[in-house]
Every structure is written in C-alpha cells, then in structure tokens.
Coordinates of C-alpha atoms and ligand atoms in Angstrom, one line a residue:
Chain S
M1 CA 28.6 -117.4 -138.8
A2 CA 32.1 -116.0 -138.9
V3 CA 33.2 -114.2 -135.8
E4 CA 33.5 -111.0 -137.8
D5 CA 29.8 -111.3 -138.9
E6 CA 28.7 -112.0 -135.3
I7 CA 30.5 -108.9 -134.1
R8 CA 29.0 -106.7 -136.8
A9 CA 25.5 -108.1 -136.1
K10 CA 25.9 -107.5 -132.4
A11 CA 27.2 -104.0 -132.9
R12 CA 24.4 -103.1 -135.3
E13 CA 21.9 -104.4 -132.8
L14 CA 23.4 -102.5 -129.8
L15 CA 23.6 -99.2 -131.7
A16 CA 20.2 -99.5 -133.4
S17 CA 18.4 -100.3 -130.2
G18 CA 20.1 -97.5 -128.4
K19 CA 21.5 -99.9 -125.8
A20 CA 25.0 -98.7 -126.5
E21 CA 26.2 -95.3 -127.7
V22 CA 29.5 -96.5 -129.1
V23 CA 31.2 -99.7 -130.1
V24 CA 34.9 -99.8 -129.6
G25 CA 36.3 -102.2 -132.1
F26 CA 38.7 -102.6 -135.1
V27 CA 38.4 -101.4 -138.7
A28 CA 40.7 -102.4 -141.5
G29 CA 44.2 -100.9 -141.2
T30 CA 45.9 -99.0 -144.0
V31 CA 49.1 -101.0 -143.8
P32 CA 49.0 -104.7 -144.5
L33 CA 48.6 -107.0 -141.5
T34 CA 47.2 -104.2 -139.3
A35 CA 43.8 -103.4 -137.9
R36 CA 43.0 -100.0 -136.5
P37 CA 41.0 -99.3 -133.3
A38 CA 37.9 -97.3 -134.0
L39 CA 34.8 -95.9 -132.3
I40 CA 31.7 -96.9 -134.2
K41 CA 28.7 -94.8 -133.3
E42 CA 26.1 -95.4 -136.1
A43 CA 24.4 -98.7 -136.8
A44 CA 25.1 -98.1 -140.5
D45 CA 28.8 -98.2 -139.8
A46 CA 28.8 -101.6 -138.0
D47 CA 29.9 -103.3 -141.2
R48 CA 33.2 -101.5 -141.1
L49 CA 34.2 -103.6 -138.1
V50 CA 36.7 -106.3 -138.7
W51 CA 38.0 -109.2 -136.8
N52 CA 41.1 -111.1 -137.8
R53 CA 44.5 -112.3 -136.7
C54 CA 45.9 -108.7 -136.8
C55 CA 43.7 -107.2 -134.2
T56 CA 46.6 -106.8 -131.8
P57 CA 46.1 -103.3 -130.3
G58 CA 44.6 -103.2 -126.9
L59 CA 41.2 -101.6 -126.8
A60 CA 40.7 -101.2 -123.0
R61 CA 42.4 -97.8 -122.9
Y62 CA 40.1 -96.5 -125.6
V63 CA 37.2 -97.5 -123.4
L64 CA 38.6 -95.8 -120.4
D65 CA 39.5 -92.6 -122.2
Y66 CA 36.0 -92.5 -123.8
I67 CA 34.3 -92.9 -120.4
R68 CA 36.6 -90.4 -118.8
D69 CA 36.0 -87.8 -121.6
R70 CA 32.3 -88.4 -121.6
R71 CA 32.2 -87.7 -117.9
K72 CA 33.8 -84.3 -118.4
R73 CA 31.2 -83.2 -120.9
R74 CA 29.0 -80.4 -119.5
D75 CA 25.8 -82.1 -120.7
F76 CA 26.7 -85.5 -119.5
D77 CA 23.9 -87.1 -117.5
A78 CA 25.0 -90.3 -115.7
A79 CA 21.4 -91.5 -115.2
K80 CA 20.7 -91.4 -119.0
A81 CA 24.1 -92.6 -120.2
K82 CA 24.1 -95.5 -122.5
K83 CA 26.6 -98.4 -122.5
V84 CA 30.0 -98.4 -124.0
A85 CA 30.4 -101.6 -126.0
V86 CA 33.8 -103.0 -126.7
V87 CA 35.2 -105.9 -128.7
A88 CA 37.4 -107.6 -126.2
K89 CA 40.1 -110.2 -126.4
P90 CA 40.9 -111.9 -123.1
C91 CA 43.8 -109.5 -122.4
D92 CA 41.4 -106.5 -123.1
A93 CA 38.8 -108.0 -120.9
R94 CA 41.4 -108.5 -118.1
A95 CA 42.4 -104.8 -118.4
L96 CA 38.7 -103.9 -118.1
V97 CA 38.5 -106.0 -114.9
T98 CA 41.4 -104.0 -113.5
Y99 CA 39.7 -100.8 -114.3
I100 CA 36.6 -101.9 -112.4
Q101 CA 38.8 -103.0 -109.4
E102 CA 40.4 -99.6 -109.5
N103 CA 37.0 -97.8 -109.6
Q104 CA 37.5 -96.2 -113.0
F105 CA 34.0 -97.2 -114.0
A106 CA 31.2 -99.7 -113.1
P107 CA 30.6 -103.0 -114.8
G108 CA 27.2 -101.6 -115.8
D109 CA 28.9 -98.9 -118.0
L110 CA 30.0 -101.7 -120.3
F111 CA 28.8 -104.1 -122.8
V112 CA 31.6 -106.5 -123.5
V113 CA 31.6 -108.4 -126.8
G114 CA 34.1 -111.0 -125.8
V115 CA 36.2 -112.9 -128.3
H116 CA 38.0 -116.2 -127.6
C117 CA 41.5 -115.7 -128.6
A118 CA 43.5 -117.1 -131.4
P119 CA 47.1 -116.0 -131.5
M120 CA 47.8 -112.7 -133.3
V121 CA 50.3 -112.2 -136.1
D122 CA 53.5 -110.3 -135.3
R123 CA 53.6 -108.2 -138.4
R124 CA 57.2 -107.0 -137.7
K125 CA 58.4 -110.6 -138.2
V126 CA 56.6 -110.8 -141.5
F127 CA 57.8 -107.4 -142.6
E128 CA 61.4 -108.5 -141.8
E129 CA 61.0 -111.7 -143.7
V130 CA 59.3 -110.3 -146.8
G131 CA 60.7 -106.8 -146.8
A132 CA 58.1 -104.1 -145.8
Y133 CA 58.4 -102.3 -149.2
R134 CA 57.8 -105.5 -151.2
L135 CA 54.5 -106.1 -149.3
E136 CA 51.5 -105.1 -151.3
E137 CA 48.8 -107.1 -149.5
A138 CA 48.5 -109.8 -146.9
R139 CA 45.7 -111.9 -145.5
V140 CA 45.5 -114.8 -143.2
D141 CA 44.1 -118.0 -144.8
G142 CA 43.8 -120.9 -142.3
D143 CA 47.3 -121.7 -141.1
A144 CA 49.1 -119.5 -143.6
I145 CA 49.8 -115.8 -144.2
V146 CA 49.3 -115.2 -147.8
I147 CA 51.4 -112.3 -149.1
T148 CA 51.0 -110.5 -152.4
T149 CA 54.2 -108.7 -153.3
T150 CA 54.6 -105.5 -155.2
D151 CA 55.8 -107.4 -158.3
G152 CA 52.6 -109.4 -158.3
G153 CA 54.0 -112.6 -156.8
E154 CA 52.3 -114.6 -154.0
E155 CA 54.0 -116.2 -151.0
R156 CA 52.6 -118.3 -148.3
L157 CA 54.2 -118.2 -144.8
P158 CA 53.3 -120.6 -142.1
L159 CA 51.3 -118.6 -139.5
G160 CA 52.8 -120.5 -136.6
D161 CA 56.2 -119.0 -137.2
Y162 CA 54.9 -115.5 -137.1
V163 CA 52.9 -115.5 -134.0
D164 CA 53.3 -112.6 -131.6
A165 CA 55.6 -113.4 -128.7
S166 CA 53.0 -112.7 -126.0
C167 CA 50.3 -114.6 -127.7
A168 CA 52.5 -117.6 -128.3
V169 CA 52.7 -118.3 -124.6
C170 CA 49.4 -117.0 -123.5
A171 CA 47.1 -119.6 -121.9
R172 CA 44.3 -117.2 -120.9
L173 CA 41.9 -117.8 -123.8
E174 CA 38.7 -116.9 -122.1
P175 CA 37.7 -113.3 -121.6
P176 CA 37.0 -113.0 -117.8
L177 CA 34.4 -110.4 -118.4
A178 CA 31.9 -110.7 -121.3
D179 CA 28.2 -110.2 -122.0
V180 CA 28.5 -112.4 -125.1
T181 CA 31.5 -114.4 -126.3
Y182 CA 32.3 -115.4 -129.9
G183 CA 34.8 -117.6 -131.6
E184 CA 36.8 -120.6 -130.7
A185 CA 39.9 -120.5 -128.5
V186 CA 43.2 -121.8 -129.9
A187 CA 45.4 -123.1 -127.1
P188 CA 49.2 -122.5 -127.2
P189 CA 51.5 -125.5 -127.3
A190 CA 51.3 -127.3 -124.0
D191 CA 55.0 -126.7 -123.3
A192 CA 54.8 -122.9 -123.8
D193 CA 56.4 -121.2 -120.8
P194 CA 55.3 -117.6 -120.3
Y195 CA 58.2 -117.0 -118.0
A196 CA 61.0 -118.4 -120.2
R197 CA 62.7 -115.1 -120.8
V198 CA 62.4 -114.2 -117.1
R199 CA 64.0 -117.4 -116.0
E200 CA 66.8 -116.8 -118.5
H201 CA 67.4 -113.4 -117.0
E202 CA 67.2 -114.6 -113.4
A203 CA 69.8 -117.2 -114.2
R204 CA 72.3 -114.5 -115.2
G205 CA 74.6 -113.1 -112.5
S206 CA 74.2 -109.7 -111.1
D207 CA 76.8 -108.1 -113.3
E208 CA 75.5 -109.9 -116.4
R209 CA 72.0 -108.7 -115.6
W210 CA 73.1 -105.2 -115.4
A211 CA 75.1 -105.4 -118.6
W212 CA 72.0 -106.9 -120.4
L213 CA 69.9 -104.0 -119.1
E214 CA 72.4 -101.3 -120.1
E215 CA 72.4 -102.8 -123.6
E216 CA 68.6 -103.1 -123.9
L217 CA 67.4 -100.0 -122.1
G218 CA 70.4 -98.0 -123.4
R219 CA 68.5 -97.9 -126.8
C220 CA 65.4 -96.3 -125.3
I221 CA 64.7 -92.9 -126.8
R222 CA 62.1 -92.0 -124.2
C223 CA 59.3 -91.8 -126.8
Y224 CA 56.9 -93.1 -124.1
A225 CA 55.1 -95.3 -126.6
C226 CA 55.3 -98.2 -124.1
R227 CA 53.6 -96.1 -121.5
Q228 CA 50.9 -94.7 -123.8
V229 CA 49.8 -98.2 -124.9
C230 CA 49.9 -99.8 -121.6
P231 CA 46.5 -100.4 -120.2
A232 CA 47.9 -100.2 -116.7
C233 CA 49.5 -96.7 -117.3
Y234 CA 46.7 -94.3 -117.2
C235 CA 47.7 -91.6 -114.6
E236 CA 46.9 -88.1 -115.7
E237 CA 50.3 -87.0 -114.6
C238 CA 53.2 -89.5 -114.9
F239 CA 56.1 -89.4 -112.5
A240 CA 58.4 -89.3 -115.5
E241 CA 57.1 -85.9 -116.5
Q242 CA 56.7 -84.4 -113.1
R243 CA 59.0 -81.4 -112.8
N244 CA 58.3 -80.3 -109.2
P245 CA 59.7 -82.5 -107.8
A246 CA 61.6 -83.8 -110.8
W247 CA 62.1 -87.4 -109.9
I248 CA 64.1 -88.3 -112.9
G249 CA 65.7 -86.4 -115.7
P250 CA 63.8 -86.0 -119.0
A251 CA 66.6 -87.2 -121.3
T252 CA 68.4 -90.5 -122.1
A253 CA 71.1 -90.6 -119.4
E254 CA 71.5 -94.2 -118.5
E255 CA 70.5 -93.8 -114.9
D256 CA 67.3 -91.9 -116.0
L257 CA 66.4 -94.7 -118.4
V258 CA 66.9 -97.4 -115.8
A259 CA 64.9 -95.4 -113.2
F260 CA 62.1 -94.7 -115.7
H261 CA 61.7 -98.3 -116.6
L262 CA 62.2 -99.6 -113.1
V263 CA 59.4 -97.4 -111.7
R264 CA 57.2 -97.6 -114.8
V265 CA 57.2 -101.3 -114.7
F266 CA 56.9 -101.5 -111.0
H267 CA 53.7 -99.5 -111.2
T268 CA 52.2 -102.3 -113.2
A269 CA 52.9 -104.8 -110.4
G270 CA 49.7 -106.9 -109.9
R271 CA 48.1 -104.9 -112.8
C272 CA 49.9 -106.0 -115.9
V273 CA 47.6 -108.2 -118.0
E274 CA 50.4 -109.5 -120.2
C275 CA 49.0 -108.1 -123.4
G276 CA 52.5 -107.4 -124.8
E277 CA 51.5 -104.0 -126.1
C278 CA 54.6 -102.3 -124.6
E279 CA 57.0 -104.6 -126.5
R280 CA 55.0 -104.3 -129.7
A281 CA 54.9 -100.5 -129.5
C282 CA 58.6 -100.0 -128.8
P283 CA 60.3 -98.6 -131.9
M284 CA 63.7 -99.7 -130.6
N285 CA 62.7 -103.3 -130.2
I286 CA 63.5 -103.3 -126.5
Q287 CA 62.5 -106.5 -124.7
L288 CA 60.2 -104.8 -122.2
R289 CA 58.3 -107.9 -121.3
V290 CA 61.4 -109.4 -119.7
L291 CA 60.8 -106.7 -117.1
S292 CA 57.0 -106.7 -116.7
E293 CA 56.7 -110.5 -116.8
K294 CA 59.1 -110.7 -113.8
L295 CA 56.6 -108.9 -111.6
V296 CA 53.7 -111.0 -113.0
K297 CA 55.7 -114.1 -112.0
D298 CA 56.6 -112.7 -108.5
V299 CA 53.1 -111.5 -107.8
A300 CA 51.8 -115.0 -108.7
E301 CA 54.4 -116.8 -106.7
K302 CA 54.5 -114.6 -103.6
F303 CA 50.9 -113.5 -103.3
G304 CA 49.0 -116.1 -105.4
Y305 CA 47.4 -113.4 -107.6
V306 CA 46.7 -113.1 -111.3
A307 CA 45.7 -109.7 -112.6
G308 CA 42.3 -109.1 -114.3
E309 CA 40.5 -112.3 -113.4
D310 CA 38.0 -111.2 -110.8
A311 CA 36.6 -107.7 -110.4
E312 CA 35.5 -108.6 -106.8
V313 CA 38.9 -109.2 -105.3
S314 CA 41.4 -106.5 -104.2
P315 CA 44.5 -105.9 -106.2
P316 CA 47.5 -107.5 -104.5
L317 CA 49.2 -104.2 -103.5
A318 CA 46.0 -102.9 -102.0
T319 CA 45.6 -105.7 -99.6
Y320 CA 47.8 -108.0 -97.4
K321 CA 47.9 -111.2 -95.5
P322 CA 49.5 -111.4 -92.0
D323 CA 51.5 -114.4 -93.2
D324 CA 52.9 -112.8 -96.4
P325 CA 56.6 -113.5 -97.1
N326 CA 58.8 -111.8 -94.5
E327 CA 62.3 -113.2 -95.2
D328 CA 63.6 -109.9 -96.7
F329 CA 63.0 -108.1 -93.4
M330 CA 65.6 -108.0 -90.6
Chain Q
M1 CA 88.5 -89.9 -89.4
A2 CA 88.4 -90.2 -93.1
D3 CA 91.4 -88.1 -94.2
T4 CA 92.5 -89.7 -97.4
R5 CA 90.4 -90.5 -100.5
N6 CA 90.9 -94.2 -100.0
D7 CA 89.2 -94.1 -96.6
W8 CA 85.8 -94.6 -98.2
E9 CA 83.0 -94.8 -95.7
P10 CA 79.5 -96.1 -96.7
K11 CA 76.7 -93.5 -96.7
I12 CA 73.4 -95.0 -95.6
L13 CA 70.0 -93.3 -95.9
A14 CA 67.4 -94.6 -93.5
F15 CA 63.7 -94.0 -93.6
L16 CA 62.4 -94.6 -90.1
C17 CA 58.8 -94.8 -89.0
T18 CA 58.2 -92.1 -86.3
W19 CA 56.1 -94.5 -84.1
C20 CA 58.7 -97.2 -83.7
S21 CA 62.0 -97.3 -85.5
Y22 CA 62.7 -93.6 -85.0
A23 CA 61.9 -94.0 -81.3
G24 CA 64.1 -97.1 -81.3
A25 CA 66.9 -95.0 -82.7
D26 CA 66.2 -92.5 -80.0
L27 CA 66.4 -95.1 -77.4
A28 CA 69.7 -96.4 -78.8
G29 CA 71.0 -92.8 -78.4
V30 CA 69.8 -92.2 -74.8
S31 CA 71.1 -95.7 -73.9
R32 CA 74.5 -94.6 -75.3
L33 CA 74.7 -97.7 -77.5
Q34 CA 77.5 -97.6 -80.0
Y35 CA 76.7 -98.0 -83.7
P36 CA 78.4 -96.8 -86.9
P37 CA 77.9 -93.1 -87.6
N38 CA 77.3 -93.7 -91.3
V39 CA 73.5 -93.3 -91.3
R40 CA 71.4 -90.3 -92.0
V41 CA 67.8 -90.5 -90.9
I42 CA 64.5 -89.3 -92.5
K43 CA 61.6 -89.5 -90.2
V44 CA 58.4 -90.7 -91.9
P45 CA 54.9 -91.2 -90.4
C46 CA 54.7 -94.9 -91.4
S47 CA 56.7 -97.4 -93.4
A48 CA 53.9 -97.3 -95.9
R49 CA 54.7 -93.6 -96.5
V50 CA 57.8 -94.6 -98.4
K51 CA 57.3 -94.7 -102.1
P52 CA 59.6 -97.0 -104.2
L53 CA 60.5 -93.8 -106.1
Y54 CA 62.1 -92.4 -102.9
L55 CA 64.4 -95.3 -102.7
I56 CA 65.3 -95.3 -106.4
R57 CA 66.0 -91.6 -106.2
A58 CA 68.2 -92.1 -103.2
L59 CA 70.2 -94.7 -105.2
M60 CA 70.5 -92.2 -108.1
E61 CA 71.8 -89.6 -105.7
G62 CA 74.6 -91.9 -104.8
W63 CA 73.7 -93.2 -101.3
D64 CA 75.6 -96.5 -100.9
G65 CA 72.7 -98.2 -99.1
V66 CA 69.1 -97.5 -98.1
L67 CA 67.2 -98.7 -95.2
V68 CA 63.4 -98.6 -94.5
S69 CA 62.4 -99.6 -91.0
G70 CA 58.9 -99.8 -89.5
C71 CA 56.8 -101.2 -86.7
H72 CA 56.7 -105.0 -86.4
P73 CA 53.9 -106.7 -88.4
G74 CA 50.7 -106.3 -86.4
D75 CA 52.0 -103.2 -84.5
C76 CA 51.6 -100.5 -87.2
H77 CA 50.1 -97.3 -85.7
Y78 CA 47.8 -97.2 -88.8
I79 CA 46.8 -100.9 -88.4
A80 CA 48.1 -102.3 -91.7
G81 CA 50.5 -99.8 -93.2
N82 CA 53.5 -102.0 -92.6
Y83 CA 51.7 -105.0 -94.1
A84 CA 51.1 -103.0 -97.3
A85 CA 54.7 -101.8 -97.2
R86 CA 55.9 -105.4 -96.8
R87 CA 54.3 -106.5 -100.0
R88 CA 55.6 -103.5 -101.9
F89 CA 59.1 -103.9 -100.7
T90 CA 59.2 -107.6 -101.1
L91 CA 58.5 -107.1 -104.8
L92 CA 60.8 -104.1 -105.1
K93 CA 63.8 -105.6 -103.5
E94 CA 63.6 -108.6 -105.8
F95 CA 62.9 -106.4 -108.8
V96 CA 65.9 -104.0 -108.4
E97 CA 68.1 -107.1 -107.9
Y98 CA 66.6 -108.5 -111.1
F99 CA 67.7 -105.3 -112.8
G100 CA 71.3 -106.0 -111.6
L101 CA 71.6 -103.9 -108.5
E102 CA 73.7 -105.7 -105.9
P103 CA 71.8 -107.5 -103.2
G104 CA 72.3 -105.5 -100.0
R105 CA 71.8 -102.0 -101.3
L106 CA 68.2 -102.0 -100.3
N107 CA 67.4 -103.1 -96.7
F108 CA 64.3 -103.4 -94.7
S109 CA 63.7 -104.1 -91.0
W110 CA 61.2 -104.0 -88.2
V111 CA 62.4 -102.2 -85.1
S112 CA 60.0 -101.2 -82.3
A113 CA 60.3 -98.2 -79.9
S114 CA 61.7 -100.5 -77.2
E115 CA 64.4 -102.1 -79.4
G116 CA 67.3 -99.7 -79.1
G117 CA 69.7 -102.6 -79.2
K118 CA 68.1 -104.1 -82.3
Y119 CA 68.3 -100.7 -84.0
A120 CA 72.1 -100.5 -83.3
D121 CA 72.4 -104.1 -84.6
V122 CA 70.5 -103.4 -87.8
I123 CA 72.6 -100.3 -88.5
K124 CA 75.8 -102.4 -87.9
T125 CA 74.5 -105.1 -90.2
V126 CA 73.6 -102.7 -93.0
V127 CA 76.8 -100.8 -92.8
D128 CA 78.9 -104.0 -92.9
R129 CA 76.9 -105.3 -95.9
V130 CA 77.3 -102.1 -97.8
R131 CA 81.0 -101.8 -96.9
E132 CA 81.5 -105.3 -98.4
L133 CA 79.8 -104.1 -101.6
G134 CA 81.9 -101.0 -101.9
P135 CA 80.8 -97.6 -103.1
A136 CA 77.5 -97.4 -105.1
R137 CA 78.1 -97.5 -108.8
R138 CA 75.0 -98.7 -110.6
M139 CA 72.1 -96.2 -110.9
V140 CA 74.3 -93.3 -109.6
K141 CA 73.7 -90.2 -111.6
E142 CA 76.0 -87.3 -112.0
Y143 CA 73.8 -84.3 -111.1
A144 CA 74.7 -80.7 -111.8
E145 CA 76.4 -79.1 -108.8
P146 CA 73.5 -77.6 -106.8
E147 CA 71.8 -81.0 -106.5
K148 CA 74.8 -83.0 -105.7
V149 CA 74.6 -84.8 -102.4
Ligands
SF4_401 S1 53.3 -103.7 -119.0 FE1 53.2 -104.3 -121.2 S2 52.3 -106.3 -121.2 FE2 51.9 -105.4 -119.1 S3 49.8 -104.4 -119.3 FE3 51.4 -102.8 -119.8 S4 51.6 -102.9 -122.1 FE4 50.6 -104.8 -121.4
SF4_402 S1 58.6 -97.5 -126.4 FE1 60.7 -98.2 -126.3 S2 61.9 -96.4 -126.9 FE2 59.9 -95.6 -126.4 S3 60.0 -95.0 -124.2 FE3 59.3 -97.2 -124.2 S4 61.2 -98.4 -124.1 FE4 61.8 -96.3 -124.7
FES403 S1 53.2 -96.7 -88.1 FE1 55.2 -97.6 -88.0 S2 55.0 -98.9 -89.8 FE2 53.0 -98.0 -89.9

C-alpha cells in the first residue's frame, strides 16, 4: 500500500473508533508543490489526507496549539479526552519529543503516525527555475518533478536538484516517537555535512562574520514568520514584543535586528530540531539556519546532546555535569 | 582624569553574585586593593539569575565590556545555579562571537567571597582586554535621549 493510503486508513480507523478526536495531517495545497496542514475530525474526511514530497510544513505546533486550546475550553474533561493523532516526519516527531520534555503534554495525549522521511522538494527552487506564473501543475514522479506549464507543455526536472536544503543533509530518518511508522527512508548522500554552512561562517574572521550578518539580517522585515513556524518558539509572550521592559525596539534598526535574531535563535539552543522551517518561511530568503545550526553543533560538541531524541532525558540547558567545559571562565 | 575626548576609558558592567563575587569585591575594597575604577556593579542573587538578554541589552546600551561573576563550581548558594549558568554562557559567548562580536566583550569568572585579590585581578584583566579592543561599536544602538547611558 502506498504511504498515503496507509495514512488515510489509519486516520479513518482512529476517528471511526473514537480513539482520536482529530488527525493533524496534510491536505492538498492550492498552489502547485504545496501541501496544507489540516485538522481532520470526521472519518469521512480521512481521504482528503495526502502524503507526498511537498509535505514540508511542520505539524508539531498545530498539535501543541490544539492541545493548549482544548485545555482552555470550559467543557474540557481531561479524563475523557481522546487522543490527538498526528502525521509526523522525523523532525515533527523530534519536536513532539521536546514538548513532552518541556511538559507541554503527556505522551498519552498523542497517537503518532510516523513517516520515514524522503527528502522534501524546495518549491522555491522550482518556481525560480520554471517561473512561478508559468507553472500550472506539478507532481513528483519517481526521481523527477513533472511540471505542466500554462502553455500546455511538460517539463521534467531531476528531483535531486530541487531538494530542500535542510532535508538534503538530514540523516535522522526515523521518527523517534511513533505508534506506527510507514514508508521507507531515503538516506542523504554519505558525504552530506549538516554543518557545512556553519563551518564556512566559522572560518570567516570576526569582521567578515559581522559584515555577513549585517548583509543577511539587514534584509529582515520583522514579519516574525521565522518565529511563528518554529516548533521551539511557543512562548505566549515573546521578548521581542514585550514593552515593559522593552528589551529591543520594534523596528528594523540594525542593532534591533541583530539582537532579535541573536536572542530568538539562542532560545532554541538544545531545542532546535533542524526542521528548516525558519529558513523556508522567511520571505527575505535570509539564511537563518546558518545561525540555528551553530547552536545545534555546539550543543552536540560541548554537551553531547541531540534535541528530540529521547523524552526521558533532561534538555541540555536544564541540567549540567560538574565536568562541563570551563575554559571560558577566569 | 579623562579631560579630552581622546582619553577614552572603557566602561565595564559587572553582574556579581551576592554570595561570592560581590562579597569578593567588598573584600577587595576593605583590603584597599587597587583596581581600575572602570567597572559598575549590579548585584544579583546568583550567576544563574543573569539572562542572556541582560548581556545583549548591555551591549546595545554601549557598555564596552560585560562581566558575569559567580561562585566557584560546586560552591553555588543554590547548589547548581552556576553550573546551569556555565552551560548557558559557554554557548552564549561562542554564539555572540560567531555573530562577529569581538572576543573579549563578554567575560565570565568565578570569584569567591575570600578572593578579594582575584577580584581585583579579574577586573584588571577585563579592563585591559577591553581597552585593547577599543570602544564598543557593534550592537551599540543610538537610543533617544532619556534612555541613553
Ligand atoms: S530554529 Fe528553524 S530549524 Fe530550528 S526548530 Fe526552529 S524553525 Fe526548525
Ligand atoms: S521570517 Fe525573515 S524577514 Fe521575517 S522576521 Fe524572520 S528573518 Fe525577518
Ligand atoms: S549563588 Fe553565587 S553563583 Fe549561584
């Protein structure tokens, strides 16, 4: 059975049996090469669910928001609450693990329909290649993206050239949390280095690093899309919007931009699950993962920790070892 | 002292844990140890009380250098506050330098209540480091008058 059919069958079963009250998954998007997150609540709607190489958005935040909202309802009865089911790629499942570590909900609140990952398509690269307005329809066929253009022509693009930058180097193909798992994992090339851009930035001198940053972050329009999509950014009140005290200004002065991103990304330390949503969401094409990946790398190197692997262990900044690195301290 | 504009003197903001480094600073004072007068102190209950945001904001306000000082590892009044702070600041220091801030603007130390001499040395070291770097430039924001430091 195709993964999509397996997901639909499982969703139907979960909803019809009353085991789950909702299935968080994807339905077809309205723009070519997109899929849209959706909450499916009726067994009859299960066939609207899709699974393909365009299911890039993270679903963990939808799960968290659903559970938080449900808890606020006046008639909510925790003892009778049914499960929230979710279709989870490995990065979604990792984010769910961090939520459990951070006591946002219990594992029993979830039914995780895990999916082994195959790299997703970066639709922006395809749009750029074909021209967004020439694109009538697109589908993935084996190793090719098949494009139908508005003038009726058909083009085939090699999928490998249009893989999302985060997926292209992601070696975490197994959802760390799943009640069932479907599909087959597709491993990235053996020489893929998830930290390549970090190493490149580290190799720059201090002045060059600052210049690069001014250039990249200088384009930020403070739309907060990166924060909104980030599974690790779920504070009800963000420091960036606090006005008493006002830590940083609300506009796009360079120092405020730098401070916003410095602190935003720092808050993901030991919590970033490398989903790449921030970079995909940014309308200004800012290379945000050059920043977040640095902390992923440092947390791994200094504290031997990888986010979202095991709900039983403490997050790295909530614990310590007496023999942690000490060389930065006089 | 500084009577012309060229006589720039570094301004250092220090967050000192009340149980150790603050008492260490006190001891340096009552022992009449000499150290540079470039430092302004904020007393905090523990090194773990210091949020990264405080340090970033201090840089934005134009402090040339920032210091956080707490109890030696193992000696925190709250058992493990300084261990938690150590992880946080180890990452933060590396991260701000990755952004392009000059190494030496952010400083961390362990100074106990009996280490007046060490406190004076730490301040000397930090002031020398920052003097070498020159006035803060990166991250410094021009605030409207009332907020200006
Ligand atoms: S910082 Fe970016 S890559 Fe990391 S969890 Fe947030 S959105 Fe995903
Ligand atoms: S998504 Fe891009 S433009 Fe919007 S706030 Fe984040 S970095 Fe700035
Ligand atoms: S009480 Fe001094 S560092 Fe915690």
